[in-house]
Coordinates of C-alpha atoms and ligand atoms in Angstrom, one line a residue:
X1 CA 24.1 -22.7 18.0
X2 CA 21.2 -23.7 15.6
X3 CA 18.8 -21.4 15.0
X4 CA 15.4 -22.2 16.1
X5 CA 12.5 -21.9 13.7
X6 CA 8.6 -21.6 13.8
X7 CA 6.4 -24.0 11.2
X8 CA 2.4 -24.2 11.3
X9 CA 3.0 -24.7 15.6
X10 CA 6.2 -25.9 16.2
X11 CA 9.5 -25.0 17.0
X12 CA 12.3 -27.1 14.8
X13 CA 15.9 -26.9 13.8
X14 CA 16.0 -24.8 10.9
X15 CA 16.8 -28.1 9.0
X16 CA 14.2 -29.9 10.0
X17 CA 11.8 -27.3 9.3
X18 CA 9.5 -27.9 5.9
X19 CA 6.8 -26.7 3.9
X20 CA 4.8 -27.9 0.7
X21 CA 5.9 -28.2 -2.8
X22 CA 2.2 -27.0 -3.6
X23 CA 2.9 -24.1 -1.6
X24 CA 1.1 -21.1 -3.0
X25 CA 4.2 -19.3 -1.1
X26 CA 6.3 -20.6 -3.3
X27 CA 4.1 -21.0 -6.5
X28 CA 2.0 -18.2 -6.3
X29 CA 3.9 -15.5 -4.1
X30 CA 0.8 -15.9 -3.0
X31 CA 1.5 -14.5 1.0
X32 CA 2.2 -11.5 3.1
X33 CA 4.9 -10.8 5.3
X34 CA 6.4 -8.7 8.2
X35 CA 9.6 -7.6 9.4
X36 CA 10.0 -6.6 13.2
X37 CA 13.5 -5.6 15.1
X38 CA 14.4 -6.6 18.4
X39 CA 16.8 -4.6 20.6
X40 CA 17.7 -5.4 23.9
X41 CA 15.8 -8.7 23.6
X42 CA 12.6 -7.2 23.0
X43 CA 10.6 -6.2 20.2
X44 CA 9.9 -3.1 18.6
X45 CA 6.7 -1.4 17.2
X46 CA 5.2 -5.1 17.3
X47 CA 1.6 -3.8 18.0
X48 CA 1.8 -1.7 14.6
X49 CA 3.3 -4.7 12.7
X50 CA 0.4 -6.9 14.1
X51 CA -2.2 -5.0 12.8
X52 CA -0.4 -3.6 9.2
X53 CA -0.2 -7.9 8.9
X54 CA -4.4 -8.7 9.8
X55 CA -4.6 -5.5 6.8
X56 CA -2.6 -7.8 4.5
X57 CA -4.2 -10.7 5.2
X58 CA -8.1 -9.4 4.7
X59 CA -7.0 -7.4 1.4
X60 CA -6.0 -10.7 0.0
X61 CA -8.8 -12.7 1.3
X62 CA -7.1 -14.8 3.9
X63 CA -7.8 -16.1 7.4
X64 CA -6.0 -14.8 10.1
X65 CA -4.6 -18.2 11.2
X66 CA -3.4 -16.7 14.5
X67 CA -4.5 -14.3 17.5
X68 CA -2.2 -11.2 18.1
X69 CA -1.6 -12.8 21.2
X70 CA -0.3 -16.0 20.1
X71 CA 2.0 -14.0 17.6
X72 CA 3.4 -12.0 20.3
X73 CA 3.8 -15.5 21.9
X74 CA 5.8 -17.0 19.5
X75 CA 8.1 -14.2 18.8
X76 CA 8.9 -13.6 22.0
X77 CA 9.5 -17.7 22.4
X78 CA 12.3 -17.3 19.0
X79 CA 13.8 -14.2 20.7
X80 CA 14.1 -16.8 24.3
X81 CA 15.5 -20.2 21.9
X82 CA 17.7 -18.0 20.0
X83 CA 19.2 -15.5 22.9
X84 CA 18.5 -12.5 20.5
X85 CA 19.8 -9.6 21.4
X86 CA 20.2 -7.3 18.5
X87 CA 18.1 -8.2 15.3
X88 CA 14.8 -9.3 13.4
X89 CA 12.1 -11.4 13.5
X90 CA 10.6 -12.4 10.1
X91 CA 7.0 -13.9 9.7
X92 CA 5.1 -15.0 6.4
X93 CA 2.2 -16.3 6.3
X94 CA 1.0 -18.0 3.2
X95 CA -2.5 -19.0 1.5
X96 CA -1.2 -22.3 2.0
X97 CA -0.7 -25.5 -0.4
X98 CA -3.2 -26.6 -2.4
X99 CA -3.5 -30.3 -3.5
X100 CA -2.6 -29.4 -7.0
X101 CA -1.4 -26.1 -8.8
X102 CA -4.4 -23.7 -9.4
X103 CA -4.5 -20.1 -10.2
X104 CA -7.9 -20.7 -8.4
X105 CA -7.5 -19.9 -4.4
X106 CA -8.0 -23.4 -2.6
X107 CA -10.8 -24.1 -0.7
X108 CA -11.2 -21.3 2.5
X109 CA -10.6 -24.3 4.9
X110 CA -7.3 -25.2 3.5
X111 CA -4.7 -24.5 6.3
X112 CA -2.4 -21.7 5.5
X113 CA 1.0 -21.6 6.5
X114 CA 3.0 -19.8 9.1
X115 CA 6.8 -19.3 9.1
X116 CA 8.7 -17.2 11.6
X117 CA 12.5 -17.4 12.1
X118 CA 15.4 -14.6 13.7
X119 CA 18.0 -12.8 12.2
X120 CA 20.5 -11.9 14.4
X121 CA 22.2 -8.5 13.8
X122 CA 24.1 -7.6 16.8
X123 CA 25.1 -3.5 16.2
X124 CA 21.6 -3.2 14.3
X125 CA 21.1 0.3 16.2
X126 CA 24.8 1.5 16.3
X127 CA 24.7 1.0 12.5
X128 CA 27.9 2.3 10.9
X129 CA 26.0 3.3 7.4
X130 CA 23.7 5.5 10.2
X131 CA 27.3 7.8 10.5
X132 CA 28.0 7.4 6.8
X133 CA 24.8 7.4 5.1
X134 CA 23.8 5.9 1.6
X135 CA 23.8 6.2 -1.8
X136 CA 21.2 5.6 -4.1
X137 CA 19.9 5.4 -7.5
X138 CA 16.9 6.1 -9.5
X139 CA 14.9 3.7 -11.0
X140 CA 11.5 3.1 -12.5
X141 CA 9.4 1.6 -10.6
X142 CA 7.8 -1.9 -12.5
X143 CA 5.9 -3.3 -9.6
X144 CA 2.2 -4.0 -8.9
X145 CA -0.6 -1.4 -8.0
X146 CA -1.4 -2.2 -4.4
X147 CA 2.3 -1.9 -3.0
X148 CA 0.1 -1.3 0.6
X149 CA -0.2 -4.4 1.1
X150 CA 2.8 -6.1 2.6
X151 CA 3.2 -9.5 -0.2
X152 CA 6.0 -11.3 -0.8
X153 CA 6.3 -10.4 -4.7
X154 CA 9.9 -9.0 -4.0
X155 CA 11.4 -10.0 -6.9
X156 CA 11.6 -6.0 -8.7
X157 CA 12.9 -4.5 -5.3
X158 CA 15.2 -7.5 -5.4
X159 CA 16.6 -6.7 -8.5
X160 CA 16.6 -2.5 -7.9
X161 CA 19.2 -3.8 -4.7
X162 CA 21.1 -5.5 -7.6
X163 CA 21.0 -2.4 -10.3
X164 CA 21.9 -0.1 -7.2
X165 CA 25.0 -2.5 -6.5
X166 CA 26.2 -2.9 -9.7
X167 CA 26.3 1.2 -10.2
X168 CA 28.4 0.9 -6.4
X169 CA 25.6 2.0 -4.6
X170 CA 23.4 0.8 -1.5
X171 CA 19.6 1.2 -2.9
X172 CA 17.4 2.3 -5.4
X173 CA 14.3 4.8 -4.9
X174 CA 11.5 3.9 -7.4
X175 CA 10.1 6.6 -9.6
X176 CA 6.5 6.5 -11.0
X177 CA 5.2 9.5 -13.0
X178 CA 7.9 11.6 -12.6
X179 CA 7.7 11.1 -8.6
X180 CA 9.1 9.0 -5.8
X181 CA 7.3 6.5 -4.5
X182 CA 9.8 4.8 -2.0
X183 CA 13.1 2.6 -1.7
X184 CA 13.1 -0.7 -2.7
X185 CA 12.6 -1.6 1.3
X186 CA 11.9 1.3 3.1
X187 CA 10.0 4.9 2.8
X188 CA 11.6 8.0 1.1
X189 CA 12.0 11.6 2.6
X190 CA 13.7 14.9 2.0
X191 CA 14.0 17.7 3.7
X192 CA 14.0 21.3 2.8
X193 CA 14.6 24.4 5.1
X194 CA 12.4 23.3 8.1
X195 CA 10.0 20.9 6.3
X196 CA 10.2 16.8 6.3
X197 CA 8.7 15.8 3.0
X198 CA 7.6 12.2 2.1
X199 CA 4.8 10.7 -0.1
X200 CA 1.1 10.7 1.1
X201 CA 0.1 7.3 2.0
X202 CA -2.2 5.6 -0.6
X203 CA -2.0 2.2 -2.9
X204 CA 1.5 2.8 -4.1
X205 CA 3.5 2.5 -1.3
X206 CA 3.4 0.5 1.8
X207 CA 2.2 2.1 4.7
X208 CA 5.5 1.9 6.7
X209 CA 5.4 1.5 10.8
X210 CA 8.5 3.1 11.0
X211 CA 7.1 5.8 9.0
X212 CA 4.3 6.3 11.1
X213 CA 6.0 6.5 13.9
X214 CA 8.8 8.8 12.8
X215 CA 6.3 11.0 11.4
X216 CA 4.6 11.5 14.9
X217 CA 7.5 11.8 16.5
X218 CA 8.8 14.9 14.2
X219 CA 5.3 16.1 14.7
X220 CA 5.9 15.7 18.4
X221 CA 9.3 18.0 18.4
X222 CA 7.3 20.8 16.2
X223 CA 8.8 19.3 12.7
X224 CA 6.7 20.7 10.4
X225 CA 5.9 17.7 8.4
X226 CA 4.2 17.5 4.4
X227 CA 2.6 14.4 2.6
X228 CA 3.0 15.0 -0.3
X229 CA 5.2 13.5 -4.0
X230 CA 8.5 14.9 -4.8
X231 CA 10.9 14.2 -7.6
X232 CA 14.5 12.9 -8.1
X233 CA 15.1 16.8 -9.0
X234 CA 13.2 18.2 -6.0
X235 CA 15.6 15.2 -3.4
X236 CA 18.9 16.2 -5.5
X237 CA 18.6 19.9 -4.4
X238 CA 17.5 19.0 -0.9
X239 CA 19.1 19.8 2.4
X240 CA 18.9 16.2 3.4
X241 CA 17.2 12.9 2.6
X242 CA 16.8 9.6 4.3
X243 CA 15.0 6.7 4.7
X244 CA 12.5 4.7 7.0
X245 CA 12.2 1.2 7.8
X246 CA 11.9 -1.3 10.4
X247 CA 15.5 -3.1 10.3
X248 CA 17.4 0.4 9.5
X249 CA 15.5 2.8 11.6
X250 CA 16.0 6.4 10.3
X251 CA 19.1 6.2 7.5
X252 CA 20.9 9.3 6.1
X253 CA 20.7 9.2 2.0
X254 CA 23.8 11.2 1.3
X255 CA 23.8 11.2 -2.6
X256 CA 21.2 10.3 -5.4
X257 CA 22.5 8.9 -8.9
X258 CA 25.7 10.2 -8.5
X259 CA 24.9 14.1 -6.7
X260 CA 25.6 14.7 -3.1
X261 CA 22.5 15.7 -1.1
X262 CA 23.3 18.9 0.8
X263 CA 27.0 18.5 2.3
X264 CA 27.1 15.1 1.0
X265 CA 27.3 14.5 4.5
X266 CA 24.2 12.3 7.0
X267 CA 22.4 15.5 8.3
X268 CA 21.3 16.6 11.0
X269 CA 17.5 16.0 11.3
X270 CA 17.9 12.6 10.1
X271 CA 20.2 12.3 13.3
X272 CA 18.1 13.6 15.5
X273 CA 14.7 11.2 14.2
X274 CA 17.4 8.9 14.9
X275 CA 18.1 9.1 18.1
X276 CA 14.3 9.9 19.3
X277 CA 12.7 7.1 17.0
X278 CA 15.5 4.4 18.6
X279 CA 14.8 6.0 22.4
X280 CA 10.9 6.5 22.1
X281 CA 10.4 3.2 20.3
X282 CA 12.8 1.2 22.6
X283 CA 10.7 2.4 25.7
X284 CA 7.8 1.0 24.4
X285 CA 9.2 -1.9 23.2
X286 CA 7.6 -5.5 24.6
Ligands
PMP301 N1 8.4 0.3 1.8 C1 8.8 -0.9 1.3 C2 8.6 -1.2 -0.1 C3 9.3 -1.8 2.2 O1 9.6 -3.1 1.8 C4 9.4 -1.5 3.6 C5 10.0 -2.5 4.6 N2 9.4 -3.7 4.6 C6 9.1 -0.2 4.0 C7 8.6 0.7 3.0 C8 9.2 0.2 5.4 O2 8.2 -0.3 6.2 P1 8.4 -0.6 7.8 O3 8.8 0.8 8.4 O4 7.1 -1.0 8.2 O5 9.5 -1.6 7.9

């Protein structure tokens, strides 16, 4: 079957589906982005990715090319065309193309651009890494200051996933000042004794939904929760450690640069914001 894609209002072949040369997408990185699962055919958190993606766009100083409603519209049409079951949906949204290439922004009525197109992932929430859990290294983290908004400037978390490979590992969490600040794609916790810790929210990391979410839920079950840095040293000589993000859900870290966390084996509150962050969220889902 041929995937079904969305360009700038229409639904196309994904090789029949073009943009621009002059796109600032492609010239500037000059665009934001967002990342929503679907399980069971429908889609999850959508609401919070909808409004983290109107955030984006006015921080940059871009239109907001299309309602909410229309967005939900169209994702749910790509979910119908391309009989998702288990997966993603990603959406960009660019400043646009320009007639010429200009470090100056176009003019405000130049059209941007709007891409969305599926990933299909059947197993997404039955996740065998969920049972085995990952490994990750440290690395310094050489990106830009406002990592809240959601841009497509991934080339730095891109190469992290490479330094993490090439060490035999699954990810990298990025260190600034002696702290963490998050995984190359996805929000960084440890826990000690009773106590979830993860970093405050502010301009260095993005402002996960997952997170959000997770966060309230532990809240919910009398977690105790604290926003606040840690460091590599603090998450090695935790109880457990994991990770939050919208395609991997809650995922057990199980060993940073080369020490086990804990047993060395996923634990057990990481399980459990599992299983409540996949039931809660897929009883909302639309
Ligand atoms: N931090 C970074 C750097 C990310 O790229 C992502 C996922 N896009 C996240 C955190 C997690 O955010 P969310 O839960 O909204 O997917």
């Amino acid at each position: 079957m041929t995937r079904t894609v969305y360009v700038n209002g229409e639904y196309l072949p994904e090789d029949e589906a073009k943009i621009s040369i002059f796109d600032r997408g492609f010239l500037f990185a000059d665009g934001v982005y967002e990342v929503t699962s679907v399980l069971g055919g429908k889609l999850i958190d959508f609401d919070g990715h909808a409004v983290r993606l109107e955030r984006s766009l006015s921080e940059l100083g871009m239109g907001h090319p299309i309602t909410k409603e229309d967005l939900l519209e169209v994702h749910r049409e790509l979910v119908r065309l391309n009989e998702i079951d288990e997966g993603m949906i990603y959406l960009q949204i660019t400043r646009g193309a320009a007639a010429d290439r200009d470090f100056a922004y176009p003019p405000e009525d130049t059209p941007q651009t709007i891409v969305l197109f599926t990933q299909s992932k059947p197993g997404l929430a039955n996740s065998p890494m969920a049972q085995k859990g990952l490994k990750v290294i440290s690395i310094e983290d050489q990106r830009w200051g406002r990592r809240d908004i959601k841009t497509v400037q991934l080339l730095y978390p891109s190469m992290g996933k490479m330094m993490a490979k090439a060490e035999g590992c699954d990810d990298a969490w990025m260190v600034e000042e002696g702290s963490v600040t998050e995984g190359t794609s996805n929000n960084a916790y440890i826990v000690k004794g009773d106590t979830i810790i993860t970093r405050q929210l502010s301009n260095d990391i993005l402002h996960g939904i997952t997170r959000a979410a997770v966060l309230r839920f532990a809240r919910e079950a009398q977690m105790k929760v604290e926003e606040r840095a840690f460091t590599i040293d603090e998450a090695k000589d935790a109880d457990e450690a994991f990770v939050t993000s919208a395609s991997t859900f809650v995922m057990p870290v199980v060993e940073i640069d080369g020490a086990p966390v804990g047993t060395g084996k996923p634990g057990s509150v990481a399980a459990r914001l599992r299983e409540i962050y996949l039931e809660e969220s897929i009883k909302k889902a639309v």
